[in-house]
Short mmCIF file of C-alpha atoms and ligand atoms in Angstrom, two decimals:
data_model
loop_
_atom_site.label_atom_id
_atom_site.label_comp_id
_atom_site.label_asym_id
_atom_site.label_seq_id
_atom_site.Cartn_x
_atom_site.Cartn_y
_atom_site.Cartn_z
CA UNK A 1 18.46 -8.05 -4.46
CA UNK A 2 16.34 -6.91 -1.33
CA UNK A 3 13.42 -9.39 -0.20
CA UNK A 4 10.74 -9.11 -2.06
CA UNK A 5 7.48 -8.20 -0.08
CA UNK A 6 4.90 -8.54 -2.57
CA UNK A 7 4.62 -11.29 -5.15
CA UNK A 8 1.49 -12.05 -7.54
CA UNK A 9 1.41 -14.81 -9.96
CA UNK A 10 -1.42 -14.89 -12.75
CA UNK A 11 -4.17 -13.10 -10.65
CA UNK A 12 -7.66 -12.79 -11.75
CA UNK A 13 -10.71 -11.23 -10.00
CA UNK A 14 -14.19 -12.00 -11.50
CA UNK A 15 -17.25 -10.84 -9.95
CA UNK A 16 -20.47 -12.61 -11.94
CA UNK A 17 -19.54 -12.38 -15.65
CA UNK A 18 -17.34 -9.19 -15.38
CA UNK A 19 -13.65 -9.82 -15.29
CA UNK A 20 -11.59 -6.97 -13.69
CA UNK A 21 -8.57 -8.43 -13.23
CA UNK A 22 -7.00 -10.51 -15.48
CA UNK A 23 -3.30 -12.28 -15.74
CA UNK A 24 -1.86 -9.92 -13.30
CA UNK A 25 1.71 -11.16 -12.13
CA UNK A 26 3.95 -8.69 -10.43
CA UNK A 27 6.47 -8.46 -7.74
CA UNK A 28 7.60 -5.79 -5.52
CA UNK A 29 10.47 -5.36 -3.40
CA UNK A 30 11.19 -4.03 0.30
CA UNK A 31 11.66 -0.22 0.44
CA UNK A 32 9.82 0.22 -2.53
CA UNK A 33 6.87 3.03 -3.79
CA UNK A 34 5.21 1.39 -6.21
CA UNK A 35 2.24 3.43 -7.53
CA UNK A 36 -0.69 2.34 -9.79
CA UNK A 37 -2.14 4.49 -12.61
CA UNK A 38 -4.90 3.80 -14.25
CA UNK A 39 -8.47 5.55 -15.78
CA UNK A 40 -11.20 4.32 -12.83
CA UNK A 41 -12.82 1.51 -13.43
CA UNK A 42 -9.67 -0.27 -14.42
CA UNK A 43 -9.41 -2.36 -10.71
CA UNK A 44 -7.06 -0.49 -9.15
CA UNK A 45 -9.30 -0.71 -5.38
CA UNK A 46 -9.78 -4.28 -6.48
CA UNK A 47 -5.90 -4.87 -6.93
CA UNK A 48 -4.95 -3.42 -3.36
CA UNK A 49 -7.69 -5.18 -1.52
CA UNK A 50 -6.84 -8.57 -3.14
CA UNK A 51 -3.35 -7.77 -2.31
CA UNK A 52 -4.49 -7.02 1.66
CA UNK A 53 -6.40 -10.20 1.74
CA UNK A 54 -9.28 -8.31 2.09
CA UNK A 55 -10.98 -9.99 -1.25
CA UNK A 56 -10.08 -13.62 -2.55
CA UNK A 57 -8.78 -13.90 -6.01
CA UNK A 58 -10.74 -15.70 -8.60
CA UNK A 59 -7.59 -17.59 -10.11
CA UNK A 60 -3.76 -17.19 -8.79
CA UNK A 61 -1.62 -16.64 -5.69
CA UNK A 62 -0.59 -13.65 -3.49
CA UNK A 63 2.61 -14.07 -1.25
CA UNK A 64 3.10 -11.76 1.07
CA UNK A 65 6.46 -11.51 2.83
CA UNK A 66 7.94 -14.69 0.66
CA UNK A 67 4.29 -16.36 2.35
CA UNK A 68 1.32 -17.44 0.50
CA UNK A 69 -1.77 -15.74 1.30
CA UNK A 70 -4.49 -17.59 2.39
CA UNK A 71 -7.43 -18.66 4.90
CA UNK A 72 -4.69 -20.22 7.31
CA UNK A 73 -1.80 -16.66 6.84
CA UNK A 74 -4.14 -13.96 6.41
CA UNK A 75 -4.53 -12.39 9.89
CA UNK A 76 -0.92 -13.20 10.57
CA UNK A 77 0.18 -11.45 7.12
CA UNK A 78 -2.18 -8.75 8.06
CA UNK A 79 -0.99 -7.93 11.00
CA UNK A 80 2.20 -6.56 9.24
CA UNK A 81 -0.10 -4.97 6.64
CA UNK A 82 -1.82 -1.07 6.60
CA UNK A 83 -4.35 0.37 4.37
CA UNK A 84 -5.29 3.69 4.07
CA UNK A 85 -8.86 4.67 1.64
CA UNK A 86 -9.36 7.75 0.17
CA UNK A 87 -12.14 8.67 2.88
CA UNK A 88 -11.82 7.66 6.82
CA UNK A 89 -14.03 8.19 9.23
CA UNK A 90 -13.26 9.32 12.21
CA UNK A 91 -14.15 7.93 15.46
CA UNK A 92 -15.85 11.42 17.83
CA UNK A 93 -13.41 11.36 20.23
CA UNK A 94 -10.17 13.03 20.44
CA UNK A 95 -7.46 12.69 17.93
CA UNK A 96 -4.96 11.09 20.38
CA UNK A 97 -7.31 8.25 21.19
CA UNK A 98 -8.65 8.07 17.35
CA UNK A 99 -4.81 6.78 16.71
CA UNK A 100 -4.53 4.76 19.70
CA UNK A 101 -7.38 3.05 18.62
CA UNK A 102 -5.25 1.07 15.59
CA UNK A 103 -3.79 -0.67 18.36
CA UNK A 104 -6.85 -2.02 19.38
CA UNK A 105 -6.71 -5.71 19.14
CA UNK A 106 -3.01 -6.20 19.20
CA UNK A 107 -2.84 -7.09 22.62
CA UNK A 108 -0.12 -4.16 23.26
CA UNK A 109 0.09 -2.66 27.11
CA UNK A 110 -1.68 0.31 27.86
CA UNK A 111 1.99 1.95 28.47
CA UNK A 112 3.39 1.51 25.19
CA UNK A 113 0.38 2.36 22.80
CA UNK A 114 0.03 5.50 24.89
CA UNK A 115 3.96 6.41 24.08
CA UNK A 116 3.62 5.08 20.11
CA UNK A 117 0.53 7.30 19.94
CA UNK A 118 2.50 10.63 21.59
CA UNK A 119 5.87 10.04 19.00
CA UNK A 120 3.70 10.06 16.20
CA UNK A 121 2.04 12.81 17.28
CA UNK A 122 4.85 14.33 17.34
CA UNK A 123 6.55 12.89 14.08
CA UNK A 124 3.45 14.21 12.13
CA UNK A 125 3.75 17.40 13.77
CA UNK A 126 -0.16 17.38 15.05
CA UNK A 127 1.17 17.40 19.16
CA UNK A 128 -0.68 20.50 19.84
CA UNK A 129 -3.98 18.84 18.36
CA UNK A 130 -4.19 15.22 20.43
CA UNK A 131 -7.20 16.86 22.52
CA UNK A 132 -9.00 17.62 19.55
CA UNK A 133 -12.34 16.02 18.28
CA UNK A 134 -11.72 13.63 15.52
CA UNK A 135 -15.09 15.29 14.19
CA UNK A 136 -13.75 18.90 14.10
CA UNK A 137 -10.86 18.34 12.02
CA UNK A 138 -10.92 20.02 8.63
CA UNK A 139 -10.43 16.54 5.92
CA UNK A 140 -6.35 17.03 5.54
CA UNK A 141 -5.92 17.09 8.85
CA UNK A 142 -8.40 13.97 9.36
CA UNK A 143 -6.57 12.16 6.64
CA UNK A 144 -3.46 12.81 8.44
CA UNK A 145 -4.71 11.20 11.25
CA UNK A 146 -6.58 8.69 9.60
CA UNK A 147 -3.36 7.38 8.46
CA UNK A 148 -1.47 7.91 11.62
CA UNK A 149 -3.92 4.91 12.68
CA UNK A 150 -2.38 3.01 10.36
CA UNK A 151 1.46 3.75 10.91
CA UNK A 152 1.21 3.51 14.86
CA UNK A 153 0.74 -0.25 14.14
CA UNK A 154 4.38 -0.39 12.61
CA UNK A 155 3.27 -1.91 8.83
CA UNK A 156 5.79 -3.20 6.76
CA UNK A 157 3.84 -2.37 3.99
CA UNK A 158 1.34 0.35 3.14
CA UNK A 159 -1.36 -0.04 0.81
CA UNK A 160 -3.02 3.40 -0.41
CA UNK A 161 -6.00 3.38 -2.17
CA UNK A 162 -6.38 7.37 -3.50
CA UNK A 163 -5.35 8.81 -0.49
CA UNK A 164 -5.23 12.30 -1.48
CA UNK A 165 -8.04 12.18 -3.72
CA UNK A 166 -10.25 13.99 -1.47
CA UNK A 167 -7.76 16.58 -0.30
CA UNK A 168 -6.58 20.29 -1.58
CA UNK A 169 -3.02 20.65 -2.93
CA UNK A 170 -1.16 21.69 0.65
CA UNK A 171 -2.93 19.12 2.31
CA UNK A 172 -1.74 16.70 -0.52
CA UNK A 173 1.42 17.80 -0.12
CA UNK A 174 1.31 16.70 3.73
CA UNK A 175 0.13 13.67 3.19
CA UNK A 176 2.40 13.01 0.72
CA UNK A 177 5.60 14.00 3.47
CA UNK A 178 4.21 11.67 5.68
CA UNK A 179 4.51 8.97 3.07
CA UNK A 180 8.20 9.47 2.01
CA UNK A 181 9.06 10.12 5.23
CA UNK A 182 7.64 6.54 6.37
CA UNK A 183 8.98 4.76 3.62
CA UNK A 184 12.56 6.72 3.87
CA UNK A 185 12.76 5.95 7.94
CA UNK A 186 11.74 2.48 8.37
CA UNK A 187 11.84 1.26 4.82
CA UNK A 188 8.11 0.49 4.85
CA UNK A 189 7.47 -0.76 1.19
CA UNK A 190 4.27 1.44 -0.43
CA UNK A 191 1.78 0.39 -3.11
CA UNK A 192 -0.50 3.43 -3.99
CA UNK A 193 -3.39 3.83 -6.14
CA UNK A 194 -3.55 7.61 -7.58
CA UNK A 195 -5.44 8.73 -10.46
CA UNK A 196 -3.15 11.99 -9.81
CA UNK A 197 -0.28 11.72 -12.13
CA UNK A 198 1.80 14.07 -10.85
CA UNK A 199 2.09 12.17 -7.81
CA UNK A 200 2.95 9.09 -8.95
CA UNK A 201 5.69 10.77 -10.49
CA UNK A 202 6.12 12.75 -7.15
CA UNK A 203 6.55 9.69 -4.81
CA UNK A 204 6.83 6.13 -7.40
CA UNK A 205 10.37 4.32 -7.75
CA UNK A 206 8.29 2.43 -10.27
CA UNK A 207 5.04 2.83 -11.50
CA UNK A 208 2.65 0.02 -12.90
CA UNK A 209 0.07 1.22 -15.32
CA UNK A 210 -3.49 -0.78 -15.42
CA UNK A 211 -5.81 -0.55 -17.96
CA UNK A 212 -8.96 -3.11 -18.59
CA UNK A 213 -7.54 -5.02 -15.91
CA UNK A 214 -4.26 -5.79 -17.21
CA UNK A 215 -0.61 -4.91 -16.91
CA UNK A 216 0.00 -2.64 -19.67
CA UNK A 217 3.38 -1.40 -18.47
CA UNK A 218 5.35 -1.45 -15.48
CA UNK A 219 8.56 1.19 -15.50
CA UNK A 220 10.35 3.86 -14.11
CA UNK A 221 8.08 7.27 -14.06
CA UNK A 222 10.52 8.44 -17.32
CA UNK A 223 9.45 4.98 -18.88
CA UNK A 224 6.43 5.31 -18.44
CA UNK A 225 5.59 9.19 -19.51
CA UNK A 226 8.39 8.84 -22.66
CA UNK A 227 8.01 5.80 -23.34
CA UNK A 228 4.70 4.68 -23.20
CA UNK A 229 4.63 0.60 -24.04
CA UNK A 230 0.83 0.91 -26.57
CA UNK A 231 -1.54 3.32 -27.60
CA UNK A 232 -4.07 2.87 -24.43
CA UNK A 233 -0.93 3.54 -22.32
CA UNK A 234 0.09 6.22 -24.04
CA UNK A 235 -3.54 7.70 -24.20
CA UNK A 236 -3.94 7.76 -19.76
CA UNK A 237 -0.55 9.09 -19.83
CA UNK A 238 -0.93 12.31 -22.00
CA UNK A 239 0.09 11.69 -25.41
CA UNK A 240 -2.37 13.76 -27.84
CA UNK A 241 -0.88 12.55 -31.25
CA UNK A 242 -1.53 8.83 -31.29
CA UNK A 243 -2.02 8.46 -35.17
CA UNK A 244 -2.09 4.87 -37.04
CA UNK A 245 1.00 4.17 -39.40
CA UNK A 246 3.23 1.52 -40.99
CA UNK A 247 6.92 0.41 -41.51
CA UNK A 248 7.41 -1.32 -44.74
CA UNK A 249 11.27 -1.62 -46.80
CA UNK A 250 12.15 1.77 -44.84
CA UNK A 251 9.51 4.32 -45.57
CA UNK A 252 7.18 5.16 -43.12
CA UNK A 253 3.67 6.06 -43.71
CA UNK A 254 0.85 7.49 -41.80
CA UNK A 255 -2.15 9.99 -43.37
CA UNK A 256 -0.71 10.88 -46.97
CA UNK A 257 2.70 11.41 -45.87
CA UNK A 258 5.76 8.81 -46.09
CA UNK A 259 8.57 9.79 -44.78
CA UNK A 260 11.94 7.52 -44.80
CA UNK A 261 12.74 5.82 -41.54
CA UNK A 262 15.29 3.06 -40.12
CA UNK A 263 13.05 1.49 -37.79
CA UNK A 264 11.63 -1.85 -38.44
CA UNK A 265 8.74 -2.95 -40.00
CA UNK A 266 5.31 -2.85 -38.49
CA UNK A 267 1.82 -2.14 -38.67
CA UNK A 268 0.46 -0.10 -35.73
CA UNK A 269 0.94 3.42 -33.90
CA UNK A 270 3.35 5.85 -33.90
CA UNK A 271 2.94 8.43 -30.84
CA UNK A 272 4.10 11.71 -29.76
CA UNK A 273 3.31 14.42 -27.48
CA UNK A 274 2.31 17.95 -29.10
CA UNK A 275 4.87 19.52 -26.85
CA UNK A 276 7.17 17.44 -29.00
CA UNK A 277 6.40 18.73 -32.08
CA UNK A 278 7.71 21.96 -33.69
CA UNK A 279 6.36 24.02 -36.21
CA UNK A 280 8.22 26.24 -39.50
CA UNK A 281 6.80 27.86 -42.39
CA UNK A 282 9.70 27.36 -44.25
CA UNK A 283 11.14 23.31 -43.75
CA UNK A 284 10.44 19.81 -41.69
CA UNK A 285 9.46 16.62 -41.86
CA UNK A 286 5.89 16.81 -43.53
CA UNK A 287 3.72 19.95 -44.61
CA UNK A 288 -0.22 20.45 -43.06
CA UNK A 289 -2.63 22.63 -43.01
CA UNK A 290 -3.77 24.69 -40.20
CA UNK A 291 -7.27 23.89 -39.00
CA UNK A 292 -7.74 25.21 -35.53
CA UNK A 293 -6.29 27.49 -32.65
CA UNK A 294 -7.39 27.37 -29.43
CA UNK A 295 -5.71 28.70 -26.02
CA UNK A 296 -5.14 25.69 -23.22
CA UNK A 297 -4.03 27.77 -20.33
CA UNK A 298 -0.04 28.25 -20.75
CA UNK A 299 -0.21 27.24 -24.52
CA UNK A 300 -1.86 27.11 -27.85
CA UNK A 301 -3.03 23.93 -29.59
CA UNK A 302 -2.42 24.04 -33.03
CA UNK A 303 -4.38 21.55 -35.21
CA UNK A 304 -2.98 20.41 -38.38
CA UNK A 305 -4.13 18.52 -40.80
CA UNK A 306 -2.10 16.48 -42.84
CA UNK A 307 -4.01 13.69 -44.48
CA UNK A 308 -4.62 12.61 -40.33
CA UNK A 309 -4.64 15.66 -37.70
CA UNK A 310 -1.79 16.70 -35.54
CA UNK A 311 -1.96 18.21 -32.12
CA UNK A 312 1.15 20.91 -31.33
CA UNK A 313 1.17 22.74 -28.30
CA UNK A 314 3.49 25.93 -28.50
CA UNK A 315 3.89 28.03 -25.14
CA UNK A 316 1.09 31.25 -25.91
CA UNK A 317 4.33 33.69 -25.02
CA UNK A 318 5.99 32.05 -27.95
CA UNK A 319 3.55 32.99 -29.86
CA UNK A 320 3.40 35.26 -32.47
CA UNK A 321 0.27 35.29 -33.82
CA UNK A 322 1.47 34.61 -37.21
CA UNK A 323 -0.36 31.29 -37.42
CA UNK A 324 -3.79 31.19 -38.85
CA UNK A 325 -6.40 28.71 -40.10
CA UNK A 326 -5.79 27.50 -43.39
CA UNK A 327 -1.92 28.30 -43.70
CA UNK A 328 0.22 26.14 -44.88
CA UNK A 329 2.86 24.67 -42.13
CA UNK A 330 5.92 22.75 -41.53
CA UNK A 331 6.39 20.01 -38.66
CA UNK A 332 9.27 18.68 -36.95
CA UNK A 333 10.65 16.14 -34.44
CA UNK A 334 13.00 14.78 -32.82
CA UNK A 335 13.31 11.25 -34.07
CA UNK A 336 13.44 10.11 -30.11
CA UNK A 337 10.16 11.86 -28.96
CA UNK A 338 8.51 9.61 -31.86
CA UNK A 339 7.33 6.42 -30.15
CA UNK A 340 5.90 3.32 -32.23
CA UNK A 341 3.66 0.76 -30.60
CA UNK A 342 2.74 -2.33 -32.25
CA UNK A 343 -0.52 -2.41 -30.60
P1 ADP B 1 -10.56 1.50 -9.91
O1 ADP B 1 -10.07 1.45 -8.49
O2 ADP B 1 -9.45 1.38 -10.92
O3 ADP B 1 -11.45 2.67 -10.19
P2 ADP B 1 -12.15 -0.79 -9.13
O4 ADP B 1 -11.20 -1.86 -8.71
O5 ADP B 1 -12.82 -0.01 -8.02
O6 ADP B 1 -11.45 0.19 -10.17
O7 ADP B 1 -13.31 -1.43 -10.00
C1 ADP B 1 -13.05 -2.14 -11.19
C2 ADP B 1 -14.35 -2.71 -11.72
O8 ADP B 1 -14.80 -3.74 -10.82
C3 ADP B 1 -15.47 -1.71 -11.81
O9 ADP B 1 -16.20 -1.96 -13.00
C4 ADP B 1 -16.32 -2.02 -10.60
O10 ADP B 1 -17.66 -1.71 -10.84
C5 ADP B 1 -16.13 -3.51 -10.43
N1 ADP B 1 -16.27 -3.96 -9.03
C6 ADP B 1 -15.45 -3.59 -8.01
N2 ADP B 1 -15.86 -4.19 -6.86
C7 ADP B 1 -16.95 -4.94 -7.16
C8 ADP B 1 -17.83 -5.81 -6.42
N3 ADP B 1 -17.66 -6.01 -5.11
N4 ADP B 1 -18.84 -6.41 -7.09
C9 ADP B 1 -19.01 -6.23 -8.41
N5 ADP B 1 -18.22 -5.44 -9.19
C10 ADP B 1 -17.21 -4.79 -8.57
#
């Protein structure tokens, strides 16, 4: 097993009578992406910065590099720490001196934070623009150097709170290179706060998912978007059809419909996405009736009603127009896209 870099054991945050964090244990391990997903509001910022040292926790321990964090380590465990926010401001003077200037500090010669600040220039591909004004860049590229800052002190491990949140799609997508390409070349271990889904799936090994200010799930990106582990996970994640049910001697029932089954018994959630979902006049597993159409971009969301409402999205070229409000209709699944949750 690699070292692992980042350990938590039963962290809390409470500020006055609001709890943000609660219970949150978690370890992470050298080389890894790690990204965490979550609705805002859930402590997300509040996890990173307790993480950098930059906020105390309420109740628990941090260790950092296989060290606790505390009064004593913290300037010595941040020193192999970087954190990049979703808005930096630059400094007005010229981007080559803007990245020198995360060297400040660090007692390192003149000599060799002028040559770390002229290879990343050149790693990042931004050579021609180390004369510029920090002011005049447009936000990607100040983001890009915002976080060059941060890599020219060699971190061992990034934490990103939103970085891209700010930016347009291409200059996401540079940002973005700049992480893997970090994390691929010196194995610099990455915990990253996105709201963007797609890029957790883009960059995360593993992905944690916080809701409320707890754990709710912590998986691979297929884990996570298949196999969501309750109903609020599934919920951030996507799932429209998140419909109350029970298990009981075999049958499952949910609405009016009961349908045999060979799961266990339980009383809870069954989930599914409404890409998942198929639709036949003719046969399937229960029979609904139509009770809206409406165009989502690419597809159509077909509401059904069958004694609870079903969401099914169909592709709008695949349809025919042979589906109208009040028909009667057929659904399907696939027994593995149908995911129960106790919770
Ligand atoms: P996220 O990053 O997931 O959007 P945050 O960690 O920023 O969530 O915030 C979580 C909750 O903690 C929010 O309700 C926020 O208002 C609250 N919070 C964050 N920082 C402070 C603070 N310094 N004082 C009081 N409440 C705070």
């Amino acid at each position: 097993m690699s070292e692992l870099i980042v350990e938590t054991h039963a962290l809390s945050k409470t500020y006055g009578k609001h709890t943000v964090l609660k219970d949150i244990s978690l370890s992470v391990e050298q080389g890894e992406i790690v990204a965490v997903i979550g609705p805002s509001g859930a402590g997300k910022s509040t996890l990173l910065k307790l993480l950098d040292g930059l906020e105390k926790p309420t109740e628990g321990t941090v260790n950092l590099f296989s060290e606790e964090l505390n009064k004593h380590s913290v300037r010595k465990l941040r020193s192999r720490t970087g954190m990049l926010f979703q808005k930096t401001i630059l400094f007005d003077r010229t981007v080559e001196e803007n990245i020198t200037l995360g060297l400040s500090y660090r007692h390192i010669p003149a000599a060799e934070r002028k040559k770390r600040t002229s290879e990343l220039l050149a790693e990042i591909n931004m050579e021609s623009y180390a004369k510029h004004r920090g002011r005049t860049l447009s936000g990607g590229e100040g983001q890009r150097v915002a976080f060059a800052r941060v890599l020219v002190t060699k971190p061992e491990l990034l934490f990103l709170d939103e970085p891209t949140a700010n930016l347009d799609p291409l200059a996401t997508a540079a940002l973005e290179e700049m992480i893997l390409r970090e994390n691929h070349a010196h194995k610099t271990t990455v915990i990253i706060n996105t709201h963007d889904q797609a890029q957790a799936q883009r960059l995360a090994d593993r992905v944690i998912v916080l809701i409320d200010g707890t754990i709710r799930q912590t998986g691979t990106p297929d884990d996570i978007w298949y196999h969501p582990a309750d109903s609020a996970a599934a919920r951030f994640v996507g799932f429209q059809n998140i419909i109350p049910c029970s298990i009981h001697d075999g049958m499952l029932s949910f609405g009016t419909a009961k349908i045999p089954t060979e799961k266990k018994d339980m009383d809870g959630f069954m989930m599914i996405r409404a890409e998942d979902i198929t639709l036949s006049k003719t046969e399937g597993n229960i029979c609904g009736t139509v009770i809206s159409l409406t165009r989502r971009g690419a597809f159509i969301e077909i509401e059904v009603d069958a004694g609870c409402t079903f969401s099914i999205r169909i592709p709008h070229k695949e349809y025919t127009g042979d589906i109208a409000i009040g028909n009667q209709i057929y659904l399907s699944w696939n027994s593995d896209a149908l995911i129960f949750s106790e919770r």
